[in-house]
């Protein structure tokens, strides 16, 4: 049975011949085995074989050593008469695995890596997919980056639903897993700022700037906005500068810095910053829009229109640009042009609350009360958690309907956001409920005592005390209001009038002179960068003066979100409004069907707007926003100290 008897001294040709002969004989013998040995017949390369001349001990040892490659041994009786052949390793396909498994039966099967791989593949298919909310990893491994995007989106939705605590937990986990990414720091800082957690927000931004080695411009810019709101102008300038150093192409930093300088009256500096924004970032609608507002403030309306045209050309869907342009035309009493521009604004962003709000107020001011109410109701239908829309609607209902209906709307607005109570207090004052008015003013100031809204609330409260004869309290309230906003013309003149009525003409003249000495050149009341309907002056008797929008109302870029718009020719749509409009025939058809628009774009039934308004009257539908209580008055008198 010595099939391989060739020696090493034989010639190569003889060896090849014997190898071929041996291959044929091997095939005859291994065909008797009960299993299939996969091997190729062409270009055969035989593995080492061992004859029965070797000892049984060596054969068993070699079989154990090569068990991982699939040695198949027969019984000892077989080994006495037949060769022991070691199979070569081969990856098997799924079909071959099935054939081998079927042929092996219960006689030991096939121990192959191909079978193992196939089994693992089947096992992996049965494993559940990784869930984004399951941030923990049992092995301690870092999750994929896609989970960061999903977590940030979930935190955004939670923040929009006022579930701040859950959003904070998710964002803190994101920071733990991805400390080098700046987005969780920015999102967490904004969530903390919404809850008036200033110290925590500042610490978050500082931590993020260190973690990103100062190379993330968004963290610097958001930190600068926070410091600007707190009145730390010098610190805000430094942070805006750091943001532009980190990325010269970060347009929000250039624009935010320019707006800061405008508030401080540094017009030349603001123009320089806006010019740098255009230089490093190219054409941007917000840069053009701010420049246009500067031209409008300087009564250069034709230049302002050209800049507005550039802004809407850069982005025809920029709702902010359309609104600002419409308000400029409204100031010039070009009411037809203003209405057409408002129509373009809602087409650019159908769900934009500011567009519906300002348009509704405009229609009410020009005498179309029903249409104004309808526009406000549409805005509330698509933004049910916006308290300003409800507040504006309540003011209209108070003048043209009943105080009870207005009181109901005011109450719902305060349930959404308790900061919006000064206008309600004004109505109660007009109704003769002085104690209720004082209580509402007190609530609003306990929540917010440092912003422009607080300054207006203090001024309104001061007028109330003046009218009932509490002059010393009125003076203290006026002084506190000016400590927050020293640029308020209304507050200065109201205080001067109080002194004039008391016969203190010299004192009244001093107050007027002090205002003209410290006022800024452009921004006289800072209301053009604030909201629209939170500019309330309870000293005025007529609701039309309350709803006066003579001051331009500019909003930050982040306050607007892009919306769907029908495709139009940019050049044609912009040039429509480039001329100077003098027509005010608002009854003329503009070609815009409001009812058809809200049906198609917003899926709203115009006849069911009142029903939708009633559905949201349930307090359980509206989630209340809780704010920490603050002190009412500032400890230091920094602006009106000279008048004390």
PDB file of N, CA and C in Angstrom, residues 445-520:
ATOM      1  N   UNK A 445     -42.559  91.664  37.297  1.00  0.00           N
ATOM      2  CA  UNK A 445     -41.237  92.131  37.723  1.00  0.00           C
ATOM      3  C   UNK A 445     -40.522  91.111  38.597  1.00  0.00           C
ATOM      4  N   UNK A 446     -41.275  90.266  39.300  1.00  0.00           N
ATOM      5  CA  UNK A 446     -40.631  89.223  40.090  1.00  0.00           C
ATOM      6  C   UNK A 446     -39.981  88.166  39.212  1.00  0.00           C
ATOM      7  N   UNK A 447     -40.440  88.061  37.980  1.00  0.00           N
ATOM      8  CA  UNK A 447     -39.871  87.098  37.035  1.00  0.00           C
ATOM      9  C   UNK A 447     -38.743  87.719  36.231  1.00  0.00           C
ATOM     10  N   UNK A 448     -38.936  88.947  35.803  1.00  0.00           N
ATOM     11  CA  UNK A 448     -37.961  89.609  34.935  1.00  0.00           C
ATOM     12  C   UNK A 448     -37.829  91.059  35.393  1.00  0.00           C
ATOM     13  N   UNK A 449     -36.624  91.415  35.844  1.00  0.00           N
ATOM     14  CA  UNK A 449     -36.420  92.770  36.351  1.00  0.00           C
ATOM     15  C   UNK A 449     -35.235  93.475  35.707  1.00  0.00           C
ATOM     16  N   UNK A 450     -34.691  92.926  34.639  1.00  0.00           N
ATOM     17  CA  UNK A 450     -33.479  93.515  34.060  1.00  0.00           C
ATOM     18  C   UNK A 450     -33.576  93.793  32.567  1.00  0.00           C
ATOM     19  N   UNK A 451     -34.639  93.417  31.903  1.00  0.00           N
ATOM     20  CA  UNK A 451     -34.719  93.551  30.452  1.00  0.00           C
ATOM     21  C   UNK A 451     -35.557  94.764  30.067  1.00  0.00           C
ATOM     22  N   UNK A 452     -35.679  94.974  28.750  1.00  0.00           N
ATOM     23  CA  UNK A 452     -36.472  96.087  28.240  1.00  0.00           C
ATOM     24  C   UNK A 452     -37.944  95.960  28.635  1.00  0.00           C
ATOM     25  N   UNK A 453     -38.440  94.743  28.683  1.00  0.00           N
ATOM     26  CA  UNK A 453     -39.827  94.544  29.095  1.00  0.00           C
ATOM     27  C   UNK A 453     -40.037  94.992  30.541  1.00  0.00           C
ATOM     28  N   UNK A 454     -39.048  94.717  31.386  1.00  0.00           N
ATOM     29  CA  UNK A 454     -39.146  95.175  32.771  1.00  0.00           C
ATOM     30  C   UNK A 454     -39.145  96.694  32.848  1.00  0.00           C
ATOM     31  N   UNK A 455     -38.349  97.355  32.008  1.00  0.00           N
ATOM     32  CA  UNK A 455     -38.325  98.823  31.998  1.00  0.00           C
ATOM     33  C   UNK A 455     -39.682  99.388  31.610  1.00  0.00           C
ATOM     34  N   UNK A 456     -40.325  98.787  30.613  1.00  0.00           N
ATOM     35  CA  UNK A 456     -41.646  99.263  30.213  1.00  0.00           C
ATOM     36  C   UNK A 456     -42.695  98.994  31.287  1.00  0.00           C
ATOM     37  N   UNK A 457     -42.553  97.847  31.975  1.00  0.00           N
ATOM     38  CA  UNK A 457     -43.485  97.533  33.051  1.00  0.00           C
ATOM     39  C   UNK A 457     -43.352  98.538  34.201  1.00  0.00           C
ATOM     40  N   UNK A 458     -42.123  98.885  34.557  1.00  0.00           N
ATOM     41  CA  UNK A 458     -41.910  99.876  35.609  1.00  0.00           C
ATOM     42  C   UNK A 458     -42.463 101.239  35.211  1.00  0.00           C
ATOM     43  N   UNK A 459     -42.278 101.609  33.956  1.00  0.00           N
ATOM     44  CA  UNK A 459     -42.810 102.889  33.490  1.00  0.00           C
ATOM     45  C   UNK A 459     -44.333 102.904  33.543  1.00  0.00           C
ATOM     46  N   UNK A 460     -44.955 101.779  33.164  1.00  0.00           N
ATOM     47  CA  UNK A 460     -46.413 101.690  33.202  1.00  0.00           C
ATOM     48  C   UNK A 460     -46.928 101.764  34.638  1.00  0.00           C
ATOM     49  N   UNK A 461     -46.248 101.081  35.520  1.00  0.00           N
ATOM     50  CA  UNK A 461     -46.628 101.123  36.923  1.00  0.00           C
ATOM     51  C   UNK A 461     -46.479 102.538  37.488  1.00  0.00           C
ATOM     52  N   UNK A 462     -45.412 103.217  37.064  1.00  0.00           N
ATOM     53  CA  UNK A 462     -45.215 104.595  37.506  1.00  0.00           C
ATOM     54  C   UNK A 462     -46.338 105.515  37.055  1.00  0.00           C
ATOM     55  N   UNK A 463     -46.826 105.318  35.833  1.00  0.00           N
ATOM     56  CA  UNK A 463     -47.943 106.134  35.341  1.00  0.00           C
ATOM     57  C   UNK A 463     -49.197 105.862  36.165  1.00  0.00           C
ATOM     58  N   UNK A 464     -49.401 104.582  36.518  1.00  0.00           N
ATOM     59  CA  UNK A 464     -50.560 104.252  37.351  1.00  0.00           C
ATOM     60  C   UNK A 464     -50.496 104.999  38.680  1.00  0.00           C
ATOM     61  N   UNK A 465     -49.337 104.952  39.340  1.00  0.00           N
ATOM     62  CA  UNK A 465     -49.203 105.631  40.633  1.00  0.00           C
ATOM     63  C   UNK A 465     -49.315 107.146  40.473  1.00  0.00           C
ATOM     64  N   UNK A 466     -48.852 107.671  39.353  1.00  0.00           N
ATOM     65  CA  UNK A 466     -48.979 109.105  39.116  1.00  0.00           C
ATOM     66  C   UNK A 466     -50.449 109.509  39.013  1.00  0.00           C
ATOM     67  N   UNK A 467     -51.240 108.691  38.310  1.00  0.00           N
ATOM     68  CA  UNK A 467     -52.641 109.039  38.101  1.00  0.00           C
ATOM     69  C   UNK A 467     -53.456 108.973  39.400  1.00  0.00           C
ATOM     70  N   UNK A 468     -53.036 108.123  40.343  1.00  0.00           N
ATOM     71  CA  UNK A 468     -53.780 108.011  41.599  1.00  0.00           C
ATOM     72  C   UNK A 468     -53.193 108.895  42.687  1.00  0.00           C
ATOM     73  N   UNK A 469     -52.122 109.650  42.350  1.00  0.00           N
ATOM     74  CA  UNK A 469     -51.588 110.617  43.294  1.00  0.00           C
ATOM     75  C   UNK A 469     -50.407 110.168  44.112  1.00  0.00           C
ATOM     76  N   UNK A 470     -49.880 108.958  43.924  1.00  0.00           N
ATOM     77  CA  UNK A 470     -48.694 108.490  44.650  1.00  0.00           C
ATOM     78  C   UNK A 470     -47.439 108.962  43.907  1.00  0.00           C
ATOM     79  N   UNK A 471     -47.098 110.238  44.085  1.00  0.00           N
ATOM     80  CA  UNK A 471     -46.045 110.836  43.275  1.00  0.00           C
ATOM     81  C   UNK A 471     -44.664 110.312  43.649  1.00  0.00           C
ATOM     82  N   UNK A 472     -44.402 110.122  44.923  1.00  0.00           N
ATOM     83  CA  UNK A 472     -43.076 109.622  45.326  1.00  0.00           C
ATOM     84  C   UNK A 472     -42.845 108.214  44.772  1.00  0.00           C
ATOM     85  N   UNK A 473     -43.875 107.368  44.823  1.00  0.00           N
ATOM     86  CA  UNK A 473     -43.748 106.026  44.245  1.00  0.00           C
ATOM     87  C   UNK A 473     -43.567 106.103  42.738  1.00  0.00           C
ATOM     88  N   UNK A 474     -44.275 107.037  42.090  1.00  0.00           N
ATOM     89  CA  UNK A 474     -44.136 107.191  40.645  1.00  0.00           C
ATOM     90  C   UNK A 474     -42.710 107.596  40.280  1.00  0.00           C
ATOM     91  N   UNK A 475     -42.123 108.511  41.042  1.00  0.00           N
ATOM     92  CA  UNK A 475     -40.745 108.937  40.745  1.00  0.00           C
ATOM     93  C   UNK A 475     -39.772 107.762  40.891  1.00  0.00           C
ATOM     94  N   UNK A 476     -39.937 106.967  41.942  1.00  0.00           N
ATOM     95  CA  UNK A 476     -39.043 105.825  42.134  1.00  0.00           C
ATOM     96  C   UNK A 476     -39.180 104.823  40.982  1.00  0.00           C
ATOM     97  N   UNK A 477     -40.383 104.602  40.533  1.00  0.00           N
ATOM     98  CA  UNK A 477     -40.597 103.658  39.438  1.00  0.00           C
ATOM     99  C   UNK A 477     -40.007 104.178  38.134  1.00  0.00           C
ATOM    100  N   UNK A 478     -40.155 105.492  37.859  1.00  0.00           N
ATOM    101  CA  UNK A 478     -39.554 106.056  36.657  1.00  0.00           C
ATOM    102  C   UNK A 478     -38.030 105.944  36.709  1.00  0.00           C
ATOM    103  N   UNK A 479     -37.463 106.222  37.886  1.00  0.00           N
ATOM    104  CA  UNK A 479     -36.009 106.140  38.019  1.00  0.00           C
ATOM    105  C   UNK A 479     -35.534 104.706  37.814  1.00  0.00           C
ATOM    106  N   UNK A 480     -36.254 103.735  38.365  1.00  0.00           N
ATOM    107  CA  UNK A 480     -35.877 102.324  38.182  1.00  0.00           C
ATOM    108  C   UNK A 480     -35.983 101.907  36.719  1.00  0.00           C
ATOM    109  N   UNK A 481     -36.986 102.426  36.033  1.00  0.00           N
ATOM    110  CA  UNK A 481     -37.127 102.107  34.614  1.00  0.00           C
ATOM    111  C   UNK A 481     -35.955 102.649  33.808  1.00  0.00           C
ATOM    112  N   UNK A 482     -35.518 103.861  34.121  1.00  0.00           N
ATOM    113  CA  UNK A 482     -34.397 104.460  33.396  1.00  0.00           C
ATOM    114  C   UNK A 482     -33.078 103.791  33.744  1.00  0.00           C
ATOM    115  N   UNK A 483     -32.976 103.178  34.903  1.00  0.00           N
ATOM    116  CA  UNK A 483     -31.766 102.423  35.221  1.00  0.00           C
ATOM    117  C   UNK A 483     -31.582 101.250  34.263  1.00  0.00           C
ATOM    118  N   UNK A 484     -32.693 100.693  33.807  1.00  0.00           N
ATOM    119  CA  UNK A 484     -32.623  99.564  32.876  1.00  0.00           C
ATOM    120  C   UNK A 484     -32.457 100.048  31.440  1.00  0.00           C
ATOM    121  N   UNK A 485     -33.246 101.035  31.058  1.00  0.00           N
ATOM    122  CA  UNK A 485     -33.204 101.552  29.682  1.00  0.00           C
ATOM    123  C   UNK A 485     -33.161 103.076  29.743  1.00  0.00           C
ATOM    124  N   UNK A 486     -31.962 103.588  29.614  1.00  0.00           N
ATOM    125  CA  UNK A 486     -31.782 105.039  29.714  1.00  0.00           C
ATOM    126  C   UNK A 486     -32.156 105.763  28.434  1.00  0.00           C
ATOM    127  N   UNK A 487     -32.532 105.027  27.369  1.00  0.00           N
ATOM    128  CA  UNK A 487     -32.821 105.645  26.084  1.00  0.00           C
ATOM    129  C   UNK A 487     -34.319 105.823  25.833  1.00  0.00           C
ATOM    130  N   UNK A 488     -35.150 105.520  26.828  1.00  0.00           N
ATOM    131  CA  UNK A 488     -36.593 105.587  26.624  1.00  0.00           C
ATOM    132  C   UNK A 488     -37.069 107.043  26.654  1.00  0.00           C
ATOM    133  N   UNK A 489     -37.420 107.542  25.506  1.00  0.00           N
ATOM    134  CA  UNK A 489     -37.931 108.913  25.399  1.00  0.00           C
ATOM    135  C   UNK A 489     -39.240 109.066  26.175  1.00  0.00           C
ATOM    136  N   UNK A 490     -40.102 108.059  26.089  1.00  0.00           N
ATOM    137  CA  UNK A 490     -41.406 108.137  26.742  1.00  0.00           C
ATOM    138  C   UNK A 490     -41.243 108.273  28.256  1.00  0.00           C
ATOM    139  N   UNK A 491     -40.333 107.474  28.833  1.00  0.00           N
ATOM    140  CA  UNK A 491     -40.156 107.522  30.285  1.00  0.00           C
ATOM    141  C   UNK A 491     -39.610 108.870  30.735  1.00  0.00           C
ATOM    142  N   UNK A 492     -38.607 109.379  30.013  1.00  0.00           N
ATOM    143  CA  UNK A 492     -38.046 110.687  30.369  1.00  0.00           C
ATOM    144  C   UNK A 492     -39.108 111.779  30.291  1.00  0.00           C
ATOM    145  N   UNK A 493     -39.864 111.807  29.209  1.00  0.00           N
ATOM    146  CA  UNK A 493     -40.847 112.871  29.037  1.00  0.00           C
ATOM    147  C   UNK A 493     -42.027 112.730  30.009  1.00  0.00           C
ATOM    148  N   UNK A 494     -42.391 111.473  30.338  1.00  0.00           N
ATOM    149  CA  UNK A 494     -43.465 111.287  31.311  1.00  0.00           C
ATOM    150  C   UNK A 494     -43.044 111.796  32.684  1.00  0.00           C
ATOM    151  N   UNK A 495     -41.799 111.521  33.061  1.00  0.00           N
ATOM    152  CA  UNK A 495     -41.280 112.022  34.332  1.00  0.00           C
ATOM    153  C   UNK A 495     -41.218 113.553  34.319  1.00  0.00           C
ATOM    154  N   UNK A 496     -40.763 114.116  33.215  1.00  0.00           N
ATOM    155  CA  UNK A 496     -40.701 115.579  33.116  1.00  0.00           C
ATOM    156  C   UNK A 496     -42.092 116.198  33.212  1.00  0.00           C
ATOM    157  N   UNK A 497     -43.067 115.546  32.592  1.00  0.00           N
ATOM    158  CA  UNK A 497     -44.433 116.070  32.663  1.00  0.00           C
ATOM    159  C   UNK A 497     -44.987 116.007  34.085  1.00  0.00           C
ATOM    160  N   UNK A 498     -44.611 114.955  34.819  1.00  0.00           N
ATOM    161  CA  UNK A 498     -45.028 114.857  36.217  1.00  0.00           C
ATOM    162  C   UNK A 498     -44.518 116.056  37.011  1.00  0.00           C
ATOM    163  N   UNK A 499     -43.230 116.380  36.835  1.00  0.00           N
ATOM    164  CA  UNK A 499     -42.667 117.522  37.554  1.00  0.00           C
ATOM    165  C   UNK A 499     -43.296 118.832  37.086  1.00  0.00           C
ATOM    166  N   UNK A 500     -43.595 118.901  35.800  1.00  0.00           N
ATOM    167  CA  UNK A 500     -44.236 120.111  35.265  1.00  0.00           C
ATOM    168  C   UNK A 500     -45.616 120.304  35.887  1.00  0.00           C
ATOM    169  N   UNK A 501     -46.368 119.216  36.031  1.00  0.00           N
ATOM    170  CA  UNK A 501     -47.701 119.305  36.616  1.00  0.00           C
ATOM    171  C   UNK A 501     -47.650 119.702  38.089  1.00  0.00           C
ATOM    172  N   UNK A 502     -46.567 119.402  38.744  1.00  0.00           N
ATOM    173  CA  UNK A 502     -46.421 119.752  40.150  1.00  0.00           C
ATOM    174  C   UNK A 502     -45.820 121.146  40.348  1.00  0.00           C
ATOM    175  N   UNK A 503     -45.586 121.866  39.244  1.00  0.00           N
ATOM    176  CA  UNK A 503     -45.049 123.209  39.334  1.00  0.00           C
ATOM    177  C   UNK A 503     -43.547 123.284  39.412  1.00  0.00           C
ATOM    178  N   UNK A 504     -42.849 122.155  39.234  1.00  0.00           N
ATOM    179  CA  UNK A 504     -41.384 122.140  39.270  1.00  0.00           C
ATOM    180  C   UNK A 504     -40.847 122.286  37.844  1.00  0.00           C
ATOM    181  N   UNK A 505     -40.962 123.481  37.294  1.00  0.00           N
ATOM    182  CA  UNK A 505     -40.549 123.699  35.910  1.00  0.00           C
ATOM    183  C   UNK A 505     -39.047 123.537  35.745  1.00  0.00           C
ATOM    184  N   UNK A 506     -38.284 123.982  36.726  1.00  0.00           N
ATOM    185  CA  UNK A 506     -36.822 123.856  36.641  1.00  0.00           C
ATOM    186  C   UNK A 506     -36.419 122.389  36.634  1.00  0.00           C
ATOM    187  N   UNK A 507     -37.024 121.620  37.519  1.00  0.00           N
ATOM    188  CA  UNK A 507     -36.737 120.190  37.580  1.00  0.00           C
ATOM    189  C   UNK A 507     -37.127 119.498  36.274  1.00  0.00           C
ATOM    190  N   UNK A 508     -38.260 119.857  35.721  1.00  0.00           N
ATOM    191  CA  UNK A 508     -38.702 119.266  34.459  1.00  0.00           C
ATOM    192  C   UNK A 508     -37.725 119.586  33.341  1.00  0.00           C
ATOM    193  N   UNK A 509     -37.216 120.808  33.292  1.00  0.00           N
ATOM    194  CA  UNK A 509     -36.246 121.179  32.261  1.00  0.00           C
ATOM    195  C   UNK A 509     -34.942 120.416  32.438  1.00  0.00           C
ATOM    196  N   UNK A 510     -34.527 120.197  33.682  1.00  0.00           N
ATOM    197  CA  UNK A 510     -33.322 119.411  33.928  1.00  0.00           C
ATOM    198  C   UNK A 510     -33.474 117.986  33.396  1.00  0.00           C
ATOM    199  N   UNK A 511     -34.628 117.418  33.601  1.00  0.00           N
ATOM    200  CA  UNK A 511     -34.863 116.048  33.121  1.00  0.00           C
ATOM    201  C   UNK A 511     -34.808 115.993  31.601  1.00  0.00           C
ATOM    202  N   UNK A 512     -35.423 116.950  30.948  1.00  0.00           N
ATOM    203  CA  UNK A 512     -35.388 116.973  29.481  1.00  0.00           C
ATOM    204  C   UNK A 512     -33.967 117.159  28.972  1.00  0.00           C
ATOM    205  N   UNK A 513     -33.225 118.055  29.578  1.00  0.00           N
ATOM    206  CA  UNK A 513     -31.844 118.295  29.142  1.00  0.00           C
ATOM    207  C   UNK A 513     -30.980 117.054  29.346  1.00  0.00           C
ATOM    208  N   UNK A 514     -31.186 116.372  30.455  1.00  0.00           N
ATOM    209  CA  UNK A 514     -30.397 115.165  30.701  1.00  0.00           C
ATOM    210  C   UNK A 514     -30.677 114.096  29.648  1.00  0.00           C
ATOM    211  N   UNK A 515     -31.919 113.988  29.219  1.00  0.00           N
ATOM    212  CA  UNK A 515     -32.227 113.014  28.168  1.00  0.00           C
ATOM    213  C   UNK A 515     -31.472 113.340  26.884  1.00  0.00           C
ATOM    214  N   UNK A 516     -31.511 114.598  26.453  1.00  0.00           N
ATOM    215  CA  UNK A 516     -30.848 114.969  25.202  1.00  0.00           C
ATOM    216  C   UNK A 516     -29.334 114.856  25.309  1.00  0.00           C
ATOM    217  N   UNK A 517     -28.785 114.975  26.521  1.00  0.00           N
ATOM    218  CA  UNK A 517     -27.336 114.855  26.684  1.00  0.00           C
ATOM    219  C   UNK A 517     -26.859 113.416  26.562  1.00  0.00           C
ATOM    220  N   UNK A 518     -27.640 112.465  27.053  1.00  0.00           N
ATOM    221  CA  UNK A 518     -27.160 111.080  27.087  1.00  0.00           C
ATOM    222  C   UNK A 518     -27.779 110.183  26.028  1.00  0.00           C
ATOM    223  N   UNK A 519     -28.685 110.700  25.210  1.00  0.00           N
ATOM    224  CA  UNK A 519     -29.328 109.845  24.217  1.00  0.00           C
ATOM    225  C   UNK A 519     -28.344 109.449  23.128  1.00  0.00           C
ATOM    226  N   UNK A 520     -28.604 108.345  22.466  1.00  0.00           N
ATOM    227  CA  UNK A 520     -27.783 107.901  21.344  1.00  0.00           C
ATOM    228  C   UNK A 520     -28.331 108.482  20.055  1.00  0.00           C
TER     229      UNK A 520
END
